[in-house]
């Protein structure tokens, strides 16, 4: 099919819920994507932080193929090897204790919310179920995670929303203390707010929140759906912040492009969810597990240091361009935000870049870059050259 045919068919038969860019993708290699007509794009999006190994990775594709031939799905009524090994790896590399696997980020956060409420219910009974989240956060599109998302524009149309969420200002302990109370069971946050605009939380604030949570026996829930799996230059962002959450969620990059997510609990929370209290049909799919094991093999400590260097390089180069439409950059590792100057619109800048052969994302009012973690210097330079030429 041609790009035009794919677009018309999609617009006719797929619900119109996404602001798609005017690009159809047929295949890719490394950090490059190609349209059906062979038009090349440098990819600074990874499919919203998912394809950490880029495209056409042989080891990844082979693992998927081999596992698909053996057994593609079994349900959680039986044991299979890939996710057992993956869970072990994740726990050993982070100090967490056990894992529950699901399929999407919103679904993982639902599990985290349920775990926090059950922990509190088991120990303190009813009436202590409120979860404090941060303003500007994003936690998903299910009813509870939409409610938990601390942005007013998401709290529309779908009334009634779920009870038991309140919002505190990020980076303010005063706001957290004012917002929380006797009814609180947990604090949930992203360490770098992604959709909200790539806003890293202050180290001091994160340490203080962890300390207060421990004192009050509020669970500290860290949403690492976007920051997790190497994106910020450590396997999980909480490792750079020097905290151990009670529960943390992951999704996007975990299986390098297949739908997989999950939550990890620390020792205190390892037995909160019990048989019959939580489940999902597609969770712990062996093909996704096999793909995720390849991702784990690639993300060695040395590789993660490279991710930090690549992120620093991209930010330096972008700031050195001194483009009229851009302000400062911010972020952690290969999760990069760029301020957009007054008088420019991030969506229009992204469209102009796509036209010129560079794919980027927006977040909040700014731009967001989430390149494949395997991106090479040549690919970064090719993307930067397009950026400079198009936006100068
Ligand atoms: C993307 C994202 C989600 C939602 O994940 P889905 O897979 O789209 O359900 C939740 N939290 C954060 C921080 C995210 O970036």
Coordinates of C-alpha atoms and ligand atoms in Angstrom, one line a residue:
X1 CA 0.0 0.0 0.0
X2 CA 1.1 3.6 -0.5
X3 CA 1.3 6.1 2.3
X4 CA -1.8 7.8 1.0
X5 CA -3.8 4.5 0.9
X6 CA -2.8 3.6 4.5
X7 CA -3.8 7.1 5.7
X8 CA -7.3 7.0 3.9
X9 CA -8.0 3.5 5.2
X10 CA -7.0 4.4 8.8
X11 CA -9.1 7.6 8.7
X12 CA -12.1 5.7 7.5
X13 CA -12.0 2.7 9.8
X14 CA -9.9 3.6 12.9
X15 CA -11.4 5.9 15.6
X16 CA -10.0 9.3 15.3
X17 CA -8.5 9.6 18.8
X18 CA -4.9 10.5 18.0
X19 CA -3.3 13.6 16.6
X20 CA -1.2 11.7 14.1
X21 CA 1.6 13.3 12.2
X22 CA 1.4 13.0 8.4
X23 CA 3.8 10.1 8.2
X24 CA 3.2 6.4 7.4
X25 CA 5.9 4.0 8.5
X26 CA 6.8 0.7 6.7
X27 CA 10.1 -0.4 8.3
X28 CA 13.1 0.7 10.1
X29 CA 16.8 0.0 10.9
X30 CA 18.6 1.3 14.0
X31 CA 17.2 4.8 14.7
X32 CA 16.0 5.3 11.1
X33 CA 12.4 4.7 9.9
X34 CA 11.2 4.5 6.3
X35 CA 7.9 5.2 4.6
X36 CA 6.4 2.7 2.1
X37 CA 7.9 5.0 -0.6
X38 CA 11.4 4.7 1.0
X39 CA 11.4 8.3 2.5
X40 CA 13.9 8.2 5.4
X41 CA 13.3 9.7 8.9
X42 CA 15.7 10.0 11.8
X43 CA 13.7 8.9 14.8
X44 CA 13.9 10.8 18.1
X45 CA 10.7 9.3 19.4
X46 CA 11.2 5.5 19.8
X47 CA 7.4 5.2 19.4
X48 CA 7.0 7.3 22.6
X49 CA 9.9 5.7 24.5
X50 CA 9.2 2.1 23.6
X51 CA 11.7 0.9 21.0
X52 CA 14.8 1.3 23.1
X53 CA 16.7 -1.1 20.8
X54 CA 15.6 0.9 17.7
X55 CA 14.3 -1.1 14.7
X56 CA 15.3 -4.3 13.0
X57 CA 17.4 -5.5 15.9
X58 CA 18.3 -9.1 14.9
X59 CA 18.7 -10.6 18.4
X60 CA 15.4 -9.1 19.5
X61 CA 13.5 -10.3 16.4
X62 CA 15.1 -13.7 16.6
X63 CA 14.1 -14.1 20.3
X64 CA 10.5 -13.1 19.4
X65 CA 10.4 -15.6 16.5
X66 CA 11.9 -18.5 18.5
X67 CA 9.5 -18.0 21.4
X68 CA 6.5 -17.5 19.1
X69 CA 7.3 -20.9 17.5
X70 CA 7.6 -22.6 20.9
X71 CA 4.5 -21.2 22.6
X72 CA 3.0 -17.8 22.1
X73 CA 0.7 -17.6 25.2
X74 CA -0.3 -19.9 28.0
X75 CA -2.3 -17.8 30.6
X76 CA -1.0 -17.4 34.2
X77 CA -2.6 -20.7 35.2
X78 CA 0.7 -22.3 34.2
X79 CA 4.4 -21.6 34.6
X80 CA 6.7 -20.5 31.7
X81 CA 10.4 -19.6 31.7
X82 CA 10.8 -16.1 30.1
X83 CA 9.0 -14.0 32.6
X84 CA 10.4 -16.0 35.6
X85 CA 13.9 -15.1 34.3
X86 CA 12.9 -11.5 33.6
X87 CA 11.4 -11.0 37.1
X88 CA 14.6 -12.4 38.7
X89 CA 16.7 -10.1 36.6
X90 CA 14.6 -7.0 37.4
X91 CA 14.7 -7.7 41.1
X92 CA 18.4 -8.5 41.3
X93 CA 19.3 -5.3 39.4
X94 CA 17.1 -3.0 41.5
X95 CA 16.8 -4.5 45.0
X96 CA 13.0 -4.9 44.6
X97 CA 11.5 -8.2 45.7
X98 CA 8.9 -9.4 43.2
X99 CA 7.0 -8.5 40.1
X100 CA 3.5 -8.6 38.7
X101 CA 3.3 -8.5 34.8
X102 CA 0.6 -6.7 32.8
X103 CA 0.4 -5.2 29.3
X104 CA 0.2 -1.4 29.4
X105 CA 1.3 1.5 31.6
X106 CA -2.1 2.6 32.7
X107 CA -2.9 -1.0 33.6
X108 CA 0.3 -1.3 35.6
X109 CA -0.5 1.9 37.5
X110 CA -4.0 0.5 38.3
X111 CA -2.2 -2.5 39.9
X112 CA 0.0 -0.1 41.9
X113 CA -3.0 1.8 43.1
X114 CA -4.8 -1.4 44.1
X115 CA -1.7 -2.7 45.9
X116 CA -1.4 0.6 47.9
X117 CA -5.1 0.5 48.9
X118 CA -5.0 -3.1 49.9
X119 CA -1.8 -2.6 52.0
X120 CA -3.5 0.1 53.9
X121 CA -6.9 -1.7 54.2
X122 CA -5.2 -4.9 55.5
X123 CA -3.3 -2.9 58.2
X124 CA -5.5 0.0 59.1
X125 CA -9.0 -0.9 57.7
X126 CA -11.4 1.4 55.8
X127 CA -11.0 5.2 55.4
X128 CA -7.3 5.4 54.6
X129 CA -7.3 5.0 50.8
X130 CA -6.4 8.4 49.4
X131 CA -3.5 8.7 47.1
X132 CA -1.6 11.9 46.7
X133 CA -0.2 12.6 43.2
X134 CA 1.5 15.6 41.8
X135 CA 0.3 18.5 39.6
X136 CA 1.4 18.2 36.0
X137 CA 1.7 14.4 36.3
X138 CA 0.5 11.8 33.8
X139 CA -0.5 8.3 35.0
X140 CA -2.6 6.9 32.2
X141 CA -6.0 6.8 30.5
X142 CA -8.0 4.3 32.5
X143 CA -10.6 5.8 34.8
X144 CA -8.5 5.6 38.0
X145 CA -5.2 6.7 36.3
X146 CA -7.0 9.5 34.5
X147 CA -8.2 10.7 37.8
X148 CA -4.7 10.3 39.3
X149 CA -3.3 12.5 36.5
X150 CA -2.7 15.9 38.0
X151 CA -3.8 18.0 35.0
X152 CA -7.2 19.6 34.9
X153 CA -7.6 19.2 31.1
X154 CA -7.8 15.4 31.6
X155 CA -10.7 15.7 34.1
X156 CA -13.4 16.2 31.5
X157 CA -16.3 14.3 29.7
X158 CA -16.0 11.0 31.6
X159 CA -17.7 11.9 34.9
X160 CA -17.9 10.6 37.5
X161 CA -14.2 10.2 38.2
X162 CA -12.8 7.9 40.8
X163 CA -12.7 8.9 44.5
X164 CA -9.6 9.1 46.6
X165 CA -7.0 11.2 44.7
X166 CA -5.6 14.6 45.7
X167 CA -2.9 16.7 44.0
X168 CA 0.1 18.4 45.5
X169 CA 2.6 20.8 43.9
X170 CA 5.7 19.1 42.7
X171 CA 8.9 19.9 44.6
X172 CA 7.0 21.4 47.6
X173 CA 7.0 19.5 50.9
X174 CA 4.6 22.2 52.3
X175 CA 2.1 21.4 49.6
X176 CA 2.5 17.7 50.2
X177 CA 1.9 18.1 53.9
X178 CA -1.1 20.3 53.4
X179 CA -2.6 17.9 50.8
X180 CA -2.1 14.7 52.6
X181 CA -3.8 13.7 55.9
X182 CA -5.1 10.9 58.0
X183 CA -6.9 9.4 55.0
X184 CA -3.7 9.0 53.0
X185 CA -2.3 5.7 52.0
X186 CA 0.3 6.5 49.4
X187 CA 2.1 9.1 47.3
X188 CA 2.5 8.4 43.6
X189 CA 4.9 10.3 41.3
X190 CA 7.0 10.2 38.2
X191 CA 10.6 11.2 39.0
X192 CA 10.8 13.0 35.7
X193 CA 7.4 14.1 34.7
X194 CA 7.1 13.0 31.1
X195 CA 3.9 14.0 29.3
X196 CA 3.7 17.1 31.7
X197 CA 6.8 18.5 29.9
X198 CA 9.9 16.5 30.9
X199 CA 10.2 18.0 34.4
X200 CA 12.8 16.2 36.7
X201 CA 11.9 16.4 40.4
X202 CA 14.5 17.9 42.7
X203 CA 16.7 15.4 44.5
X204 CA 16.1 17.0 47.9
X205 CA 12.4 16.9 47.4
X206 CA 12.4 13.2 46.4
X207 CA 14.5 12.2 49.5
X208 CA 12.2 14.2 51.8
X209 CA 9.1 12.6 50.3
X210 CA 10.7 9.1 50.8
X211 CA 11.5 9.9 54.4
X212 CA 8.0 11.3 55.1
X213 CA 6.3 8.3 53.5
X214 CA 8.4 5.9 55.6
X215 CA 7.5 7.9 58.8
X216 CA 3.7 7.9 58.0
X217 CA 3.6 4.4 56.5
X218 CA 2.4 5.9 53.2
X219 CA 3.5 3.8 50.3
X220 CA 5.9 5.5 47.9
X221 CA 4.7 4.6 44.4
X222 CA 7.0 5.6 41.6
X223 CA 5.6 5.6 38.1
X224 CA 8.5 4.6 35.9
X225 CA 6.4 3.8 32.8
X226 CA 8.4 6.4 30.8
X227 CA 11.6 6.8 32.9
X228 CA 12.2 3.1 33.5
X229 CA 14.3 0.5 31.5
X230 CA 17.4 2.6 30.8
X231 CA 15.7 5.7 29.5
X232 CA 17.3 8.1 32.0
X233 CA 20.7 6.4 32.0
X234 CA 20.1 4.0 34.9
X235 CA 18.0 0.9 34.7
X236 CA 15.3 2.8 36.7
X237 CA 15.4 6.5 37.6
X238 CA 14.9 5.8 41.3
X239 CA 18.4 4.3 41.4
X240 CA 19.8 7.7 40.4
X241 CA 17.7 9.4 43.1
X242 CA 19.0 7.0 45.7
X243 CA 15.6 5.8 46.9
X244 CA 13.9 2.4 47.0
X245 CA 10.1 2.8 46.3
X246 CA 7.6 0.5 47.9
X247 CA 6.2 -0.2 44.5
X248 CA 7.3 1.0 41.0
X249 CA 5.6 0.5 37.7
X250 CA 7.2 0.1 34.3
X251 CA 6.0 -0.4 30.7
X252 CA 7.0 1.5 27.6
X253 CA 10.5 0.3 27.0
X254 CA 10.5 -3.0 28.9
X255 CA 10.1 -5.3 25.9
X256 CA 11.6 -3.1 23.1
X257 CA 8.3 -2.7 21.2
X258 CA 5.9 -5.4 22.4
X259 CA 3.1 -4.6 24.8
X260 CA 4.3 -5.4 28.3
X261 CA 4.2 -3.7 31.6
X262 CA 4.3 -4.5 35.3
X263 CA 4.9 -3.5 38.9
X264 CA 7.7 -4.4 41.3
X265 CA 7.2 -4.4 45.0
X266 CA 9.8 -4.1 47.7
X267 CA 10.1 -6.6 50.6
X268 CA 7.5 -4.8 52.7
X269 CA 4.9 -5.1 49.9
X270 CA 5.7 -8.4 48.3
X271 CA 2.7 -10.3 49.7
X272 CA 0.0 -7.6 49.6
X273 CA -1.6 -8.9 46.3
X274 CA -2.8 -12.4 46.9
X275 CA -4.5 -15.1 44.7
X276 CA -7.8 -13.7 43.4
X277 CA -7.1 -10.1 44.3
X278 CA -5.3 -9.1 41.0
X279 CA -5.0 -10.7 37.6
X280 CA -4.8 -10.0 33.9
X281 CA -5.2 -12.5 31.0
X282 CA -2.3 -11.2 28.8
X283 CA 0.1 -10.6 31.7
X284 CA 3.5 -12.3 31.6
X285 CA 3.2 -13.2 27.9
X286 CA 6.2 -15.5 27.1
X287 CA 6.9 -13.8 23.7
X288 CA 7.0 -10.3 25.4
X289 CA 9.2 -11.9 28.1
X290 CA 11.7 -13.3 25.6
X291 CA 11.9 -9.8 24.0
X292 CA 12.4 -8.1 27.3
X293 CA 15.2 -10.5 28.2
X294 CA 17.1 -9.3 25.1
X295 CA 16.5 -5.7 26.2
X296 CA 18.0 -6.6 29.6
X297 CA 21.0 -8.2 28.0
X298 CA 21.7 -5.0 26.0
X299 CA 21.2 -2.6 28.9
X300 CA 24.5 -3.3 30.8
X301 CA 25.9 -0.8 33.2
X302 CA 28.4 0.4 30.5
X303 CA 25.6 0.8 28.0
X304 CA 23.6 2.9 30.5
X305 CA 26.7 5.2 30.9
X306 CA 26.6 5.6 27.2
X307 CA 23.0 6.6 27.4
X308 CA 23.9 9.4 29.8
X309 CA 26.7 10.6 27.5
X310 CA 24.4 10.6 24.4
X311 CA 21.8 12.6 26.3
X312 CA 24.4 15.1 27.4
X313 CA 25.7 15.4 23.8
X314 CA 22.3 16.0 22.3
X315 CA 21.5 18.7 24.9
X316 CA 24.8 20.5 24.3
X317 CA 24.5 20.4 20.6
X318 CA 20.9 21.7 20.7
X319 CA 21.7 24.5 23.1
X320 CA 24.7 25.5 21.0
X321 CA 22.4 25.9 17.9
X322 CA 20.9 28.9 19.8
X323 CA 17.7 28.5 17.7
X324 CA 15.2 31.4 18.0
X325 CA 12.3 29.0 18.7
X326 CA 14.0 27.1 21.5
X327 CA 15.0 27.9 25.1
X328 CA 16.8 25.7 27.5
X329 CA 16.9 22.0 27.5
X330 CA 16.3 19.7 30.5
X331 CA 15.9 16.0 31.3
X332 CA 17.8 12.9 32.4
X333 CA 19.7 10.6 30.0
X334 CA 17.9 10.2 26.7
X335 CA 14.7 11.7 28.1
X336 CA 15.1 15.3 26.9
X337 CA 12.7 18.3 27.0
X338 CA 13.3 21.5 25.1
X339 CA 11.5 24.8 26.1
X340 CA 9.7 26.4 23.2
X341 CA 10.1 30.2 23.0
X342 CA 7.1 32.6 23.2
X343 CA 5.4 32.9 19.8
X344 CA 6.1 29.4 18.6
X345 CA 3.9 26.3 18.8
X346 CA 5.4 23.0 19.6
X347 CA 3.0 21.0 17.4
X348 CA 3.9 23.2 14.4
X349 CA 7.6 22.8 15.0
X350 CA 7.2 19.0 15.3
X351 CA 5.3 18.9 12.0
X352 CA 8.0 21.0 10.2
X353 CA 10.7 18.7 11.5
X354 CA 8.7 15.6 10.3
X355 CA 8.4 17.2 6.9
X356 CA 12.1 17.6 6.8
X357 CA 12.8 14.0 7.9
X358 CA 13.2 14.2 11.7
X359 CA 10.6 12.7 14.1
X360 CA 10.2 14.4 17.5
X361 CA 7.6 14.5 20.3
X362 CA 5.9 17.2 22.2
X363 CA 5.2 17.3 26.0
X364 CA 3.3 20.0 27.8
X365 CA 4.1 23.3 26.0
X366 CA 7.6 22.1 25.0
X367 CA 9.4 19.6 22.7
X368 CA 10.4 16.1 23.9
X369 CA 13.1 13.8 22.5
X370 CA 13.1 10.1 23.4
X371 CA 15.5 8.5 20.8
X372 CA 16.2 4.8 20.7
X373 CA 18.8 4.1 23.4
X374 CA 21.0 2.5 20.8
X375 CA 21.1 5.6 18.6
X376 CA 24.6 6.2 17.1
X377 CA 26.6 9.4 16.9
X378 CA 26.0 9.5 13.1
X379 CA 22.3 9.2 13.6
X380 CA 22.2 11.9 16.3
X381 CA 24.3 14.2 14.0
X382 CA 22.0 13.5 11.1
X383 CA 19.0 14.4 13.2
X384 CA 20.7 17.5 14.7
X385 CA 21.6 18.7 11.2
X386 CA 17.9 18.5 10.1
X387 CA 16.9 20.4 13.2
X388 CA 19.4 23.2 12.7
X389 CA 18.6 23.6 9.0
X390 CA 14.8 23.5 9.4
X391 CA 14.4 25.7 12.5
X392 CA 17.2 28.3 12.0
Ligands
LIG1 C1 2.8 6.5 28.9 C2 2.6 6.7 30.4 C3 1.5 6.0 31.1 C4 0.5 5.3 30.3 O1 0.9 4.1 29.7 P1 0.0 3.3 28.6 O2 0.8 2.2 28.2 O3 -0.3 4.3 27.5 O4 -1.2 2.9 29.3 C5 1.5 6.1 32.4 N1 2.5 6.8 33.1 C6 3.5 7.4 32.5 C7 4.5 8.1 33.3 C8 3.6 7.4 31.1 O5 4.6 8.0 30.5

